[in-house]
Amino acid sequence: DVKVTQSSRYLVKRTGEKVFLECVQDMDHENMFWYRQDPGLGLRLIYFSYDVKMKEKGDIPEGYSVSREKKERFSLILESASTNQTSMYLCASSISGRAQETQYFGPGTRLLVL
Amino acid sequence: GENVEQHPSTLSVQEGDSAVIKCTYSDSASNYFPWYKQELGKGPQLIIDIRSNVGEKKDQRIAVTLNKTAKHFSLHITETQPEDSAVYFCAANPGGSQGNLIFGKGTKLSVKP
């Protein structure tokens, strides 16, 4: 089975802190994604990556950056956390960009910024 | 860019009844339409998908229909069971892209025993 793991299920941070959310997939997938999920807004794409060291902006990249130094790991970085970044963060991966494939999601990290 | 609208936002049915969730999309280049189910405390999981060269697809109690002309697609769940209670998301690939998806806002389905 494909497994996507996220480093924390719950996280509490203070405004202005630098926050790292880690995601690891164990199936050698090329594509990885970061979404945030808010009530009534569904899933919104923050960033995605098709390969190591490659990244593409999604719909809401402002205030976030990402890092993909290894194929299996995709990190989301909040450079200076703000209260409006309190949300559920979901990581996903898919096999490749050669054909549309299933995205496999992790369990999510619920982030609270105080 | 692609816009995916999903209705209704909440749906309550009696066990054994059918449930229908509808989505519309704006980008005529979209050609892949998956449906995801999210149970409480878990990440979304693919339950069924359809590509633009097919009009309907079934998998046991779940079916999806696609009308490319009207740019809408629907999820049909028959003989609903309490374990079908979850949030369902539709999605489409913007510009026919082979990577990312644009998701609808979700439908919370409640199946009453």
PDB file of C-alpha atoms in Angstrom:
ATOM      1  CA  ASP A   1       0.000   0.000   0.000  1.00  0.00           C
ATOM      2  CA  VAL A   2       1.094   3.550  -0.698  1.00  0.00           C
ATOM      3  CA  LYS A   3       1.923   5.375   2.457  1.00  0.00           C
ATOM      4  CA  VAL A   4       2.139   9.135   2.830  1.00  0.00           C
ATOM      5  CA  THR A   5       3.185  10.260   6.279  1.00  0.00           C
ATOM      6  CA  GLN A   6       3.194  13.730   7.765  1.00  0.00           C
ATOM      7  CA  SER A   7       5.511  14.624  10.607  1.00  0.00           C
ATOM      8  CA  SER A   8       2.858  15.897  12.997  1.00  0.00           C
ATOM      9  CA  ARG A   9      -0.911  15.464  13.407  1.00  0.00           C
ATOM     10  CA  TYR A  10      -1.236  18.601  15.535  1.00  0.00           C
ATOM     11  CA  LEU A  11       1.028  21.613  15.827  1.00  0.00           C
ATOM     12  CA  VAL A  12       0.752  24.838  17.840  1.00  0.00           C
ATOM     13  CA  LYS A  13       3.017  27.750  16.901  1.00  0.00           C
ATOM     14  CA  ARG A  14       3.308  31.426  17.728  1.00  0.00           C
ATOM     15  CA  THR A  15       2.914  34.289  15.270  1.00  0.00           C
ATOM     16  CA  GLY A  16       6.219  35.046  13.554  1.00  0.00           C
ATOM     17  CA  GLU A  17       7.720  31.590  14.075  1.00  0.00           C
ATOM     18  CA  LYS A  18       9.220  29.675  11.181  1.00  0.00           C
ATOM     19  CA  VAL A  19       7.288  26.449  10.738  1.00  0.00           C
ATOM     20  CA  PHE A  20       8.312  23.291   8.900  1.00  0.00           C
ATOM     21  CA  LEU A  21       5.770  20.678   7.838  1.00  0.00           C
ATOM     22  CA  GLU A  22       7.315  17.471   6.583  1.00  0.00           C
ATOM     23  CA  CYS A  23       5.844  14.891   4.242  1.00  0.00           C
ATOM     24  CA  VAL A  24       7.334  11.553   3.228  1.00  0.00           C
ATOM     25  CA  GLN A  25       6.055   9.020   0.696  1.00  0.00           C
ATOM     26  CA  ASP A  26       7.387   5.491   0.365  1.00  0.00           C
ATOM     27  CA  MET A  27       6.370   4.571  -3.194  1.00  0.00           C
ATOM     28  CA  ASP A  28       8.956   6.386  -5.310  1.00  0.00           C
ATOM     29  CA  HIS A  29       6.323   8.820  -6.596  1.00  0.00           C
ATOM     30  CA  GLU A  30       7.517  11.686  -8.767  1.00  0.00           C
ATOM     31  CA  ASN A  31       4.736  14.154  -7.932  1.00  0.00           C
ATOM     32  CA  MET A  32       4.120  15.645  -4.525  1.00  0.00           C
ATOM     33  CA  PHE A  33       1.579  18.274  -3.431  1.00  0.00           C
ATOM     34  CA  TRP A  34       0.731  20.502  -0.498  1.00  0.00           C
ATOM     35  CA  TYR A  35      -2.892  21.584   0.088  1.00  0.00           C
ATOM     36  CA  ARG A  36      -4.628  23.473   2.818  1.00  0.00           C
ATOM     37  CA  GLN A  37      -8.156  22.566   3.818  1.00  0.00           C
ATOM     38  CA  ASP A  38     -10.517  25.090   5.383  1.00  0.00           C
ATOM     39  CA  PRO A  39     -14.240  24.674   6.166  1.00  0.00           C
ATOM     40  CA  GLY A  40     -16.367  25.738   3.231  1.00  0.00           C
ATOM     41  CA  LEU A  41     -13.340  26.262   0.980  1.00  0.00           C
ATOM     42  CA  GLY A  42     -12.399  22.678   0.183  1.00  0.00           C
ATOM     43  CA  LEU A  43      -8.833  21.776  -0.762  1.00  0.00           C
ATOM     44  CA  ARG A  44      -6.653  24.522  -2.164  1.00  0.00           C
ATOM     45  CA  LEU A  45      -3.286  23.806  -3.748  1.00  0.00           C
ATOM     46  CA  ILE A  46      -0.342  25.666  -2.234  1.00  0.00           C
ATOM     47  CA  TYR A  47       2.634  24.177  -4.112  1.00  0.00           C
ATOM     48  CA  PHE A  48       3.475  21.054  -6.038  1.00  0.00           C
ATOM     49  CA  SER A  49       6.627  19.381  -7.282  1.00  0.00           C
ATOM     50  CA  TYR A  50       7.205  17.127 -10.277  1.00  0.00           C
ATOM     51  CA  ASP A  51      10.759  16.179  -9.431  1.00  0.00           C
ATOM     52  CA  VAL A  52      13.561  16.702  -6.991  1.00  0.00           C
ATOM     53  CA  LYS A  53      14.461  20.392  -6.633  1.00  0.00           C
ATOM     54  CA  MET A  54      11.528  21.373  -8.852  1.00  0.00           C
ATOM     55  CA  LYS A  55       8.503  23.287  -7.603  1.00  0.00           C
ATOM     56  CA  GLU A  56       5.465  24.986  -9.056  1.00  0.00           C
ATOM     57  CA  LYS A  57       3.135  27.490  -7.409  1.00  0.00           C
ATOM     58  CA  GLY A  58      -0.426  26.455  -6.848  1.00  0.00           C
ATOM     59  CA  ASP A  59      -3.401  28.702  -6.220  1.00  0.00           C
ATOM     60  CA  ILE A  60      -2.379  30.137  -2.839  1.00  0.00           C
ATOM     61  CA  PRO A  61       1.443  30.193  -2.527  1.00  0.00           C
ATOM     62  CA  GLU A  62       1.708  33.511  -0.697  1.00  0.00           C
ATOM     63  CA  GLY A  63       3.353  33.156   2.709  1.00  0.00           C
ATOM     64  CA  TYR A  64       4.644  29.651   1.949  1.00  0.00           C
ATOM     65  CA  SER A  65       7.701  28.078   0.408  1.00  0.00           C
ATOM     66  CA  VAL A  66       8.654  24.453  -0.247  1.00  0.00           C
ATOM     67  CA  SER A  67      11.720  22.280  -0.455  1.00  0.00           C
ATOM     68  CA  ARG A  68      12.278  18.975  -2.206  1.00  0.00           C
ATOM     69  CA  GLU A  69      15.853  17.827  -1.792  1.00  0.00           C
ATOM     70  CA  LYS A  70      15.025  14.119  -1.967  1.00  0.00           C
ATOM     71  CA  LYS A  71      12.409  12.367  -4.056  1.00  0.00           C
ATOM     72  CA  GLU A  72      10.529  10.944  -1.097  1.00  0.00           C
ATOM     73  CA  ARG A  73      10.358  14.123   0.997  1.00  0.00           C
ATOM     74  CA  PHE A  74       8.476  17.369   0.379  1.00  0.00           C
ATOM     75  CA  SER A  75       8.582  20.102   2.996  1.00  0.00           C
ATOM     76  CA  LEU A  76       6.236  23.050   3.413  1.00  0.00           C
ATOM     77  CA  ILE A  77       7.729  26.112   5.108  1.00  0.00           C
ATOM     78  CA  LEU A  78       5.882  28.990   6.700  1.00  0.00           C
ATOM     79  CA  GLU A  79       8.588  31.647   6.836  1.00  0.00           C
ATOM     80  CA  SER A  80       6.773  33.753   9.437  1.00  0.00           C
ATOM     81  CA  ALA A  81       3.587  32.126  10.665  1.00  0.00           C
ATOM     82  CA  SER A  82       0.479  34.254  10.889  1.00  0.00           C
ATOM     83  CA  THR A  83      -2.919  33.544  12.462  1.00  0.00           C
ATOM     84  CA  ASN A  84      -4.572  33.319   9.036  1.00  0.00           C
ATOM     85  CA  GLN A  85      -2.399  30.290   8.336  1.00  0.00           C
ATOM     86  CA  THR A  86      -4.226  28.305  11.010  1.00  0.00           C
ATOM     87  CA  SER A  87      -5.587  25.422   8.981  1.00  0.00           C
ATOM     88  CA  MET A  88      -5.417  21.733   8.119  1.00  0.00           C
ATOM     89  CA  TYR A  89      -2.485  20.964   5.818  1.00  0.00           C
ATOM     90  CA  LEU A  90      -2.613  17.913   3.577  1.00  0.00           C
ATOM     91  CA  CYS A  91       0.257  16.392   1.644  1.00  0.00           C
ATOM     92  CA  ALA A  92      -0.297  14.118  -1.355  1.00  0.00           C
ATOM     93  CA  SER A  93       1.744  12.224  -3.908  1.00  0.00           C
ATOM     94  CA  SER A  94       1.126  10.618  -7.288  1.00  0.00           C
ATOM     95  CA  ILE A  95       3.176   8.343  -9.489  1.00  0.00           C
ATOM     96  CA  SER A  96       4.204  10.657 -12.306  1.00  0.00           C
ATOM     97  CA  GLY A  97       3.185  13.468 -14.596  1.00  0.00           C
ATOM     98  CA  ARG A  98       3.101  11.273 -17.701  1.00  0.00           C
ATOM     99  CA  ALA A  99      -0.543  10.422 -17.170  1.00  0.00           C
ATOM    100  CA  GLN A 100      -3.178  11.535 -14.745  1.00  0.00           C
ATOM    101  CA  GLU A 101      -2.862   9.328 -11.721  1.00  0.00           C
ATOM    102  CA  THR A 102      -4.424   8.941  -8.311  1.00  0.00           C
ATOM    103  CA  GLN A 103      -3.242  11.322  -5.641  1.00  0.00           C
ATOM    104  CA  TYR A 104      -2.581   9.609  -2.308  1.00  0.00           C
ATOM    105  CA  PHE A 105      -3.054  11.782   0.738  1.00  0.00           C
ATOM    106  CA  GLY A 106      -1.464  11.797   4.162  1.00  0.00           C
ATOM    107  CA  PRO A 107      -3.594  12.114   7.316  1.00  0.00           C
ATOM    108  CA  GLY A 108      -3.046  15.873   7.579  1.00  0.00           C
ATOM    109  CA  THR A 109      -1.431  18.279  10.042  1.00  0.00           C
ATOM    110  CA  ARG A 110      -3.726  20.574  11.962  1.00  0.00           C
ATOM    111  CA  LEU A 111      -1.791  23.787  12.587  1.00  0.00           C
ATOM    112  CA  LEU A 112      -2.845  26.402  15.103  1.00  0.00           C
ATOM    113  CA  VAL A 113      -1.020  29.730  15.020  1.00  0.00           C
ATOM    114  CA  LEU A 114      -1.521  31.830  18.141  1.00  0.00           C
TER     115      LEU A 114
ATOM    116  CA  GLY B   1      -8.311  29.149 -14.835  1.00  0.00           C
ATOM    117  CA  GLU B   2     -10.328  26.109 -13.936  1.00  0.00           C
ATOM    118  CA  ASN B   3     -13.216  26.540 -11.508  1.00  0.00           C
ATOM    119  CA  VAL B   4     -15.019  23.550  -9.999  1.00  0.00           C
ATOM    120  CA  GLU B   5     -18.399  24.091  -8.344  1.00  0.00           C
ATOM    121  CA  GLN B   6     -19.919  21.363  -6.174  1.00  0.00           C
ATOM    122  CA  HIS B   7     -23.482  20.977  -4.875  1.00  0.00           C
ATOM    123  CA  PRO B   8     -24.969  20.447  -2.404  1.00  0.00           C
ATOM    124  CA  SER B   9     -22.663  21.379   0.450  1.00  0.00           C
ATOM    125  CA  THR B  10     -24.560  19.076   2.818  1.00  0.00           C
ATOM    126  CA  LEU B  11     -26.767  16.081   2.075  1.00  0.00           C
ATOM    127  CA  SER B  12     -28.721  13.930   4.480  1.00  0.00           C
ATOM    128  CA  VAL B  13     -30.351  10.658   3.367  1.00  0.00           C
ATOM    129  CA  GLN B  14     -31.940   7.636   4.976  1.00  0.00           C
ATOM    130  CA  GLU B  15     -30.030   4.373   4.891  1.00  0.00           C
ATOM    131  CA  GLY B  16     -30.871   2.528   1.700  1.00  0.00           C
ATOM    132  CA  ASP B  17     -31.716   5.657  -0.288  1.00  0.00           C
ATOM    133  CA  SER B  18     -29.615   7.014  -3.132  1.00  0.00           C
ATOM    134  CA  ALA B  19     -27.376  10.073  -2.936  1.00  0.00           C
ATOM    135  CA  VAL B  20     -26.333  12.300  -5.819  1.00  0.00           C
ATOM    136  CA  ILE B  21     -23.619  14.957  -5.744  1.00  0.00           C
ATOM    137  CA  LYS B  22     -23.100  17.254  -8.718  1.00  0.00           C
ATOM    138  CA  CYS B  23     -20.112  19.222  -9.978  1.00  0.00           C
ATOM    139  CA  THR B  24     -19.557  21.631 -12.825  1.00  0.00           C
ATOM    140  CA  TYR B  25     -16.255  22.724 -14.301  1.00  0.00           C
ATOM    141  CA  SER B  26     -15.261  25.638 -16.483  1.00  0.00           C
ATOM    142  CA  ASP B  27     -12.182  24.531 -18.449  1.00  0.00           C
ATOM    143  CA  SER B  28     -13.103  22.590 -21.585  1.00  0.00           C
ATOM    144  CA  ALA B  29      -9.539  21.226 -21.687  1.00  0.00           C
ATOM    145  CA  SER B  30     -10.069  19.270 -18.453  1.00  0.00           C
ATOM    146  CA  ASN B  31     -10.125  15.548 -19.163  1.00  0.00           C
ATOM    147  CA  TYR B  32      -9.844  13.795 -15.797  1.00  0.00           C
ATOM    148  CA  PHE B  33     -12.457  13.898 -13.035  1.00  0.00           C
ATOM    149  CA  PRO B  34     -11.792  12.017  -9.787  1.00  0.00           C
ATOM    150  CA  TRP B  35     -13.952  11.762  -6.682  1.00  0.00           C
ATOM    151  CA  TYR B  36     -12.448  11.568  -3.215  1.00  0.00           C
ATOM    152  CA  LYS B  37     -13.978  10.516   0.095  1.00  0.00           C
ATOM    153  CA  GLN B  38     -12.681  11.957   3.360  1.00  0.00           C
ATOM    154  CA  GLU B  39     -13.618  10.229   6.584  1.00  0.00           C
ATOM    155  CA  LEU B  40     -13.257  11.977   9.903  1.00  0.00           C
ATOM    156  CA  GLY B  41      -9.616  12.383  10.934  1.00  0.00           C
ATOM    157  CA  LYS B  42      -8.241  11.021   7.677  1.00  0.00           C
ATOM    158  CA  GLY B  43      -6.913  12.347   4.406  1.00  0.00           C
ATOM    159  CA  PRO B  44      -9.075  12.124   1.257  1.00  0.00           C
ATOM    160  CA  GLN B  45      -9.056   8.817  -0.601  1.00  0.00           C
ATOM    161  CA  LEU B  46      -9.916   8.216  -4.251  1.00  0.00           C
ATOM    162  CA  ILE B  47     -13.160   6.265  -4.678  1.00  0.00           C
ATOM    163  CA  ILE B  48     -13.758   6.540  -8.406  1.00  0.00           C
ATOM    164  CA  ASP B  49     -12.587   8.564 -11.396  1.00  0.00           C
ATOM    165  CA  ILE B  50     -13.643   9.123 -14.987  1.00  0.00           C
ATOM    166  CA  ARG B  51     -11.815  10.334 -18.061  1.00  0.00           C
ATOM    167  CA  SER B  52     -13.327  12.448 -20.798  1.00  0.00           C
ATOM    168  CA  ASN B  53     -13.510   9.618 -23.327  1.00  0.00           C
ATOM    169  CA  VAL B  54     -16.077   7.827 -21.132  1.00  0.00           C
ATOM    170  CA  GLY B  55     -19.615   8.901 -20.246  1.00  0.00           C
ATOM    171  CA  GLU B  56     -20.252   6.666 -17.248  1.00  0.00           C
ATOM    172  CA  LYS B  57     -18.339   4.404 -14.913  1.00  0.00           C
ATOM    173  CA  LYS B  58     -19.585   2.085 -12.176  1.00  0.00           C
ATOM    174  CA  ASP B  59     -17.984   0.356  -9.246  1.00  0.00           C
ATOM    175  CA  GLN B  60     -20.460  -1.626  -7.159  1.00  0.00           C
ATOM    176  CA  ARG B  61     -22.751   0.926  -5.445  1.00  0.00           C
ATOM    177  CA  ILE B  62     -20.891   3.944  -6.816  1.00  0.00           C
ATOM    178  CA  ALA B  63     -21.210   5.443 -10.283  1.00  0.00           C
ATOM    179  CA  VAL B  64     -19.997   8.610 -11.952  1.00  0.00           C
ATOM    180  CA  THR B  65     -21.464  10.242 -15.036  1.00  0.00           C
ATOM    181  CA  LEU B  66     -19.857  12.873 -17.234  1.00  0.00           C
ATOM    182  CA  ASN B  67     -21.497  15.300 -19.651  1.00  0.00           C
ATOM    183  CA  LYS B  68     -18.682  17.026 -21.519  1.00  0.00           C
ATOM    184  CA  THR B  69     -21.011  19.291 -23.489  1.00  0.00           C
ATOM    185  CA  ALA B  70     -22.594  20.691 -20.366  1.00  0.00           C
ATOM    186  CA  LYS B  71     -19.320  20.467 -18.393  1.00  0.00           C
ATOM    187  CA  HIS B  72     -20.783  18.648 -15.471  1.00  0.00           C
ATOM    188  CA  PHE B  73     -20.211  15.344 -13.734  1.00  0.00           C
ATOM    189  CA  SER B  74     -22.038  13.603 -10.916  1.00  0.00           C
ATOM    190  CA  LEU B  75     -21.447  10.985  -8.245  1.00  0.00           C
ATOM    191  CA  HIS B  76     -24.235   8.512  -7.572  1.00  0.00           C
ATOM    192  CA  ILE B  77     -24.274   6.291  -4.495  1.00  0.00           C
ATOM    193  CA  THR B  78     -27.018   3.681  -4.341  1.00  0.00           C
ATOM    194  CA  GLU B  79     -28.257   1.722  -1.313  1.00  0.00           C
ATOM    195  CA  THR B  80     -26.452   4.085   1.034  1.00  0.00           C
ATOM    196  CA  GLN B  81     -25.052   2.740   4.298  1.00  0.00           C
ATOM    197  CA  PRO B  82     -23.980   4.552   7.481  1.00  0.00           C
ATOM    198  CA  GLU B  83     -20.320   3.992   6.540  1.00  0.00           C
ATOM    199  CA  ASP B  84     -20.886   6.141   3.448  1.00  0.00           C
ATOM    200  CA  SER B  85     -21.137   9.137   5.787  1.00  0.00           C
ATOM    201  CA  ALA B  86     -18.155  11.357   4.968  1.00  0.00           C
ATOM    202  CA  VAL B  87     -17.127  14.456   3.033  1.00  0.00           C
ATOM    203  CA  TYR B  88     -16.924  13.931  -0.720  1.00  0.00           C
ATOM    204  CA  PHE B  89     -14.827  16.058  -3.075  1.00  0.00           C
ATOM    205  CA  CYS B  90     -14.943  16.239  -6.832  1.00  0.00           C
ATOM    206  CA  ALA B  91     -11.958  17.482  -8.819  1.00  0.00           C
ATOM    207  CA  ALA B  92     -10.811  18.273 -12.342  1.00  0.00           C
ATOM    208  CA  ASN B  93      -7.407  18.701 -13.933  1.00  0.00           C
ATOM    209  CA  PRO B  94      -6.940  22.293 -15.103  1.00  0.00           C
ATOM    210  CA  GLY B  95      -5.958  22.701 -18.747  1.00  0.00           C
ATOM    211  CA  GLY B  96      -5.813  18.958 -19.133  1.00  0.00           C
ATOM    212  CA  SER B  97      -2.689  18.952 -16.968  1.00  0.00           C
ATOM    213  CA  GLN B  98      -1.188  15.651 -15.993  1.00  0.00           C
ATOM    214  CA  GLY B  99      -0.363  16.607 -12.468  1.00  0.00           C
ATOM    215  CA  ASN B 100      -2.420  18.916 -10.321  1.00  0.00           C
ATOM    216  CA  LEU B 101      -6.127  19.011  -9.603  1.00  0.00           C
ATOM    217  CA  ILE B 102      -8.660  21.693  -8.730  1.00  0.00           C
ATOM    218  CA  PHE B 103     -11.093  20.494  -6.058  1.00  0.00           C
ATOM    219  CA  GLY B 104     -14.686  21.410  -5.355  1.00  0.00           C
ATOM    220  CA  LYS B 105     -15.584  22.687  -1.895  1.00  0.00           C
ATOM    221  CA  GLY B 106     -16.914  19.346  -0.717  1.00  0.00           C
ATOM    222  CA  THR B 107     -20.227  17.740   0.231  1.00  0.00           C
ATOM    223  CA  LYS B 108     -20.858  16.432   3.717  1.00  0.00           C
ATOM    224  CA  LEU B 109     -23.013  13.323   3.346  1.00  0.00           C
ATOM    225  CA  SER B 110     -24.864  11.974   6.374  1.00  0.00           C
ATOM    226  CA  VAL B 111     -26.601   8.601   6.128  1.00  0.00           C
ATOM    227  CA  LYS B 112     -29.153   8.080   8.892  1.00  0.00           C
ATOM    228  CA  PRO B 113     -29.749   4.508  10.072  1.00  0.00           C
TER     229      PRO B 113
END
